[in-house]
PDB file of C-alpha atoms in Angstrom:
ATOM      1  CA  UNK A   1      -0.003   0.003  -0.002  1.00 60.00           C
ATOM      2  CA  UNK A   2       2.384   2.634  -1.181  1.00 95.00           C
ATOM      3  CA  UNK A   3      -0.127   5.502  -1.026  1.00 95.00           C
ATOM      4  CA  UNK A   4      -0.766   4.740   2.664  1.00 96.00           C
ATOM      5  CA  UNK A   5       2.896   5.077   3.644  1.00 97.00           C
ATOM      6  CA  UNK A   6       3.204   8.220   1.544  1.00 97.00           C
ATOM      7  CA  UNK A   7       0.148   9.711   3.251  1.00 97.00           C
ATOM      8  CA  UNK A   8       1.516   8.847   6.705  1.00 97.00           C
ATOM      9  CA  UNK A   9       4.846  10.419   5.850  1.00 97.00           C
ATOM     10  CA  UNK A  10       3.143  13.569   4.534  1.00 97.00           C
ATOM     11  CA  UNK A  11       1.039  13.749   7.687  1.00 97.00           C
ATOM     12  CA  UNK A  12       4.114  13.380   9.914  1.00 98.00           C
ATOM     13  CA  UNK A  13       5.858  16.261   8.167  1.00 98.00           C
ATOM     14  CA  UNK A  14       2.603  18.266   8.253  1.00 97.00           C
ATOM     15  CA  UNK A  15       2.348  18.446   4.464  1.00 98.00           C
ATOM     16  CA  UNK A  16      -1.424  18.628   4.698  1.00 97.00           C
ATOM     17  CA  UNK A  17      -2.054  19.175   0.976  1.00 97.00           C
ATOM     18  CA  UNK A  18      -0.186  16.006   0.038  1.00 97.00           C
ATOM     19  CA  UNK A  19      -1.678  13.928   2.843  1.00 98.00           C
ATOM     20  CA  UNK A  20      -5.217  15.096   2.084  1.00 98.00           C
ATOM     21  CA  UNK A  21      -4.807  14.432  -1.645  1.00 97.00           C
ATOM     22  CA  UNK A  22      -3.486  10.932  -1.062  1.00 97.00           C
ATOM     23  CA  UNK A  23      -6.072   9.944   1.530  1.00 98.00           C
ATOM     24  CA  UNK A  24      -9.086  11.513  -0.169  1.00 97.00           C
ATOM     25  CA  UNK A  25      -8.462   9.411  -3.284  1.00 96.00           C
ATOM     26  CA  UNK A  26      -9.136   6.308  -1.152  1.00 96.00           C
ATOM     27  CA  UNK A  27     -11.871   7.685   1.112  1.00 96.00           C
ATOM     28  CA  UNK A  28     -15.525   6.748   0.995  1.00 94.00           C
ATOM     29  CA  UNK A  29     -18.078   7.469   3.687  1.00 93.00           C
ATOM     30  CA  UNK A  30     -19.961   4.383   4.886  1.00 91.00           C
ATOM     31  CA  UNK A  31     -18.177   2.183   2.383  1.00 92.00           C
ATOM     32  CA  UNK A  32     -18.620  -1.569   2.688  1.00 95.00           C
ATOM     33  CA  UNK A  33     -14.813  -1.654   2.377  1.00 95.00           C
ATOM     34  CA  UNK A  34     -13.597  -0.849   5.899  1.00 95.00           C
ATOM     35  CA  UNK A  35     -10.315   0.563   4.554  1.00 95.00           C
ATOM     36  CA  UNK A  36     -12.181   3.123   2.453  1.00 96.00           C
ATOM     37  CA  UNK A  37     -14.342   4.095   5.423  1.00 96.00           C
ATOM     38  CA  UNK A  38     -11.271   4.399   7.673  1.00 97.00           C
ATOM     39  CA  UNK A  39      -9.669   6.570   4.997  1.00 97.00           C
ATOM     40  CA  UNK A  40     -12.776   8.749   5.029  1.00 97.00           C
ATOM     41  CA  UNK A  41     -12.444   9.289   8.771  1.00 97.00           C
ATOM     42  CA  UNK A  42      -8.729   9.990   8.330  1.00 98.00           C
ATOM     43  CA  UNK A  43      -9.510  12.461   5.535  1.00 98.00           C
ATOM     44  CA  UNK A  44     -11.974  14.365   7.726  1.00 98.00           C
ATOM     45  CA  UNK A  45      -9.418  14.454  10.555  1.00 97.00           C
ATOM     46  CA  UNK A  46      -6.723  15.739   8.188  1.00 98.00           C
ATOM     47  CA  UNK A  47      -9.012  18.542   7.012  1.00 98.00           C
ATOM     48  CA  UNK A  48      -9.504  19.635  10.610  1.00 97.00           C
ATOM     49  CA  UNK A  49      -5.824  19.441  11.473  1.00 97.00           C
ATOM     50  CA  UNK A  50      -4.982  21.423   8.335  1.00 97.00           C
ATOM     51  CA  UNK A  51      -7.357  24.182   9.485  1.00 96.00           C
ATOM     52  CA  UNK A  52      -9.526  23.698   6.410  1.00 97.00           C
ATOM     53  CA  UNK A  53     -12.631  24.590   8.336  1.00 96.00           C
ATOM     54  CA  UNK A  54     -14.473  25.987   5.323  1.00 96.00           C
ATOM     55  CA  UNK A  55     -14.039  22.697   3.455  1.00 96.00           C
ATOM     56  CA  UNK A  56     -15.026  20.759   6.559  1.00 96.00           C
ATOM     57  CA  UNK A  57     -18.083  23.004   6.982  1.00 96.00           C
ATOM     58  CA  UNK A  58     -19.139  22.348   3.402  1.00 97.00           C
ATOM     59  CA  UNK A  59     -18.788  18.599   3.868  1.00 96.00           C
ATOM     60  CA  UNK A  60     -20.654  18.805   7.175  1.00 96.00           C
ATOM     61  CA  UNK A  61     -23.831  19.653   5.297  1.00 95.00           C
ATOM     62  CA  UNK A  62     -24.171  16.036   4.178  1.00 95.00           C
ATOM     63  CA  UNK A  63     -21.551  14.080   6.124  1.00 96.00           C
ATOM     64  CA  UNK A  64     -22.108  13.221   9.770  1.00 96.00           C
ATOM     65  CA  UNK A  65     -18.401  12.460  10.307  1.00 97.00           C
ATOM     66  CA  UNK A  66     -17.392  15.870   8.971  1.00 98.00           C
ATOM     67  CA  UNK A  67     -20.062  17.483  11.125  1.00 98.00           C
ATOM     68  CA  UNK A  68     -18.771  15.769  14.277  1.00 97.00           C
ATOM     69  CA  UNK A  69     -15.159  16.598  13.522  1.00 98.00           C
ATOM     70  CA  UNK A  70     -16.054  20.204  12.691  1.00 98.00           C
ATOM     71  CA  UNK A  71     -17.843  20.667  16.000  1.00 98.00           C
ATOM     72  CA  UNK A  72     -14.905  19.138  17.870  1.00 97.00           C
ATOM     73  CA  UNK A  73     -12.499  21.408  15.982  1.00 97.00           C
ATOM     74  CA  UNK A  74     -14.551  24.491  16.795  1.00 97.00           C
ATOM     75  CA  UNK A  75     -14.437  23.560  20.466  1.00 96.00           C
ATOM     76  CA  UNK A  76     -10.700  22.878  20.362  1.00 95.00           C
ATOM     77  CA  UNK A  77     -10.145  26.311  18.808  1.00 95.00           C
ATOM     78  CA  UNK A  78     -12.392  28.054  21.336  1.00 91.00           C
ATOM     79  CA  UNK A  79     -14.817  29.109  18.615  1.00 95.00           C
ATOM     80  CA  UNK A  80     -17.846  29.255  20.874  1.00 96.00           C
ATOM     81  CA  UNK A  81     -19.714  31.730  18.646  1.00 97.00           C
ATOM     82  CA  UNK A  82     -19.424  29.351  15.686  1.00 97.00           C
ATOM     83  CA  UNK A  83     -20.812  26.509  17.818  1.00 98.00           C
ATOM     84  CA  UNK A  84     -23.690  28.749  18.883  1.00 98.00           C
ATOM     85  CA  UNK A  85     -24.429  29.593  15.252  1.00 98.00           C
ATOM     86  CA  UNK A  86     -24.393  25.927  14.268  1.00 98.00           C
ATOM     87  CA  UNK A  87     -26.671  25.054  17.205  1.00 98.00           C
ATOM     88  CA  UNK A  88     -28.989  27.917  16.247  1.00 97.00           C
ATOM     89  CA  UNK A  89     -29.130  26.497  12.713  1.00 96.00           C
ATOM     90  CA  UNK A  90     -30.280  23.143  14.078  1.00 96.00           C
ATOM     91  CA  UNK A  91     -27.052  21.138  14.443  1.00 97.00           C
ATOM     92  CA  UNK A  92     -27.802  19.066  17.528  1.00 97.00           C
ATOM     93  CA  UNK A  93     -24.212  17.862  17.751  1.00 97.00           C
ATOM     94  CA  UNK A  94     -23.018  21.480  17.954  1.00 98.00           C
ATOM     95  CA  UNK A  95     -25.582  22.105  20.705  1.00 98.00           C
ATOM     96  CA  UNK A  96     -24.264  19.159  22.734  1.00 98.00           C
ATOM     97  CA  UNK A  97     -20.640  20.254  22.283  1.00 98.00           C
ATOM     98  CA  UNK A  98     -21.553  23.821  23.240  1.00 98.00           C
ATOM     99  CA  UNK A  99     -23.514  22.730  26.307  1.00 98.00           C
ATOM    100  CA  UNK A 100     -20.663  20.493  27.509  1.00 97.00           C
ATOM    101  CA  UNK A 101     -18.156  23.300  26.953  1.00 97.00           C
ATOM    102  CA  UNK A 102     -20.251  25.750  28.945  1.00 97.00           C
ATOM    103  CA  UNK A 103     -20.859  23.263  31.759  1.00 96.00           C
ATOM    104  CA  UNK A 104     -17.209  22.222  31.934  1.00 95.00           C
ATOM    105  CA  UNK A 105     -16.219  25.865  32.287  1.00 95.00           C
ATOM    106  CA  UNK A 106     -18.642  26.417  35.186  1.00 95.00           C
ATOM    107  CA  UNK A 107     -21.232  28.206  33.086  1.00 96.00           C
ATOM    108  CA  UNK A 108     -24.202  25.917  33.649  1.00 96.00           C
ATOM    109  CA  UNK A 109     -26.666  28.827  33.600  1.00 96.00           C
ATOM    110  CA  UNK A 110     -25.411  29.759  30.109  1.00 97.00           C
ATOM    111  CA  UNK A 111     -25.653  26.123  29.104  1.00 97.00           C
ATOM    112  CA  UNK A 112     -29.255  25.967  30.326  1.00 97.00           C
ATOM    113  CA  UNK A 113     -30.027  29.163  28.381  1.00 98.00           C
ATOM    114  CA  UNK A 114     -28.461  27.663  25.213  1.00 98.00           C
ATOM    115  CA  UNK A 115     -30.663  24.583  25.586  1.00 98.00           C
ATOM    116  CA  UNK A 116     -33.728  26.783  26.066  1.00 98.00           C
ATOM    117  CA  UNK A 117     -32.778  28.885  23.026  1.00 98.00           C
ATOM    118  CA  UNK A 118     -31.694  26.160  20.592  1.00 98.00           C
ATOM    119  CA  UNK A 119     -33.265  22.903  21.746  1.00 97.00           C
ATOM    120  CA  UNK A 120     -35.956  23.386  24.370  1.00 97.00           C
ATOM    121  CA  UNK A 121     -37.460  19.975  23.589  1.00 97.00           C
ATOM    122  CA  UNK A 122     -34.118  18.174  23.310  1.00 97.00           C
ATOM    123  CA  UNK A 123     -34.064  15.784  26.253  1.00 98.00           C
ATOM    124  CA  UNK A 124     -30.419  14.809  25.755  1.00 98.00           C
ATOM    125  CA  UNK A 125     -29.276  18.446  25.949  1.00 98.00           C
ATOM    126  CA  UNK A 126     -31.277  18.829  29.167  1.00 97.00           C
ATOM    127  CA  UNK A 127     -29.648  15.663  30.539  1.00 97.00           C
ATOM    128  CA  UNK A 128     -26.162  17.068  29.885  1.00 97.00           C
ATOM    129  CA  UNK A 129     -26.974  20.171  31.918  1.00 97.00           C
ATOM    130  CA  UNK A 130     -28.622  18.114  34.656  1.00 96.00           C
ATOM    131  CA  UNK A 131     -25.535  15.909  35.016  1.00 95.00           C
ATOM    132  CA  UNK A 132     -23.412  18.977  35.708  1.00 91.00           C
ATOM    133  CA  UNK A 133     -25.947  20.398  38.151  1.00 83.00           C
ATOM    134  CA  UNK A 134     -26.082  17.215  40.211  1.00 74.00           C
ATOM    135  CA  UNK A 135     -23.672  17.016  43.185  1.00 63.00           C
ATOM    136  CA  UNK A 136     -21.727  14.136  41.608  1.00 56.00           C
ATOM    137  CA  UNK A 137     -21.914  15.416  38.016  1.00 52.00           C
ATOM    138  CA  UNK A 138     -19.359  18.177  38.042  1.00 50.00           C
ATOM    139  CA  UNK A 139     -19.338  21.937  38.433  1.00 47.00           C
ATOM    140  CA  UNK A 140     -22.380  23.605  39.940  1.00 42.00           C
TER     141      UNK A 140
END
């Protein structure tokens, strides 16, 4: 698998363009071939690590893996406003990431407000906040 070793080497030297080009040629979301699916996940991760957030955002419209990786990347970069916008636009994953971020930084009231604003009927979002409000669940 020559392309695989080349992609790994490109990734190690942070040559994102080369790594992305090599991996994307072998990537297929939900492929019955597990290697193609793994390559898809690798491709999405490379896009995030290369700071290609606009490309990741475009893919996130139809690709759940890109959407998850984008939301994680936004959190890692401290892009809370972008998470809020995605939650406002109906991305439940972004809402959950935002709520966890707010709760983990001792802002449970803000987290509760975000749930009320963006997912008032979303039981899972309410559960995240409730876990942090409970004595054993984390910050109060």
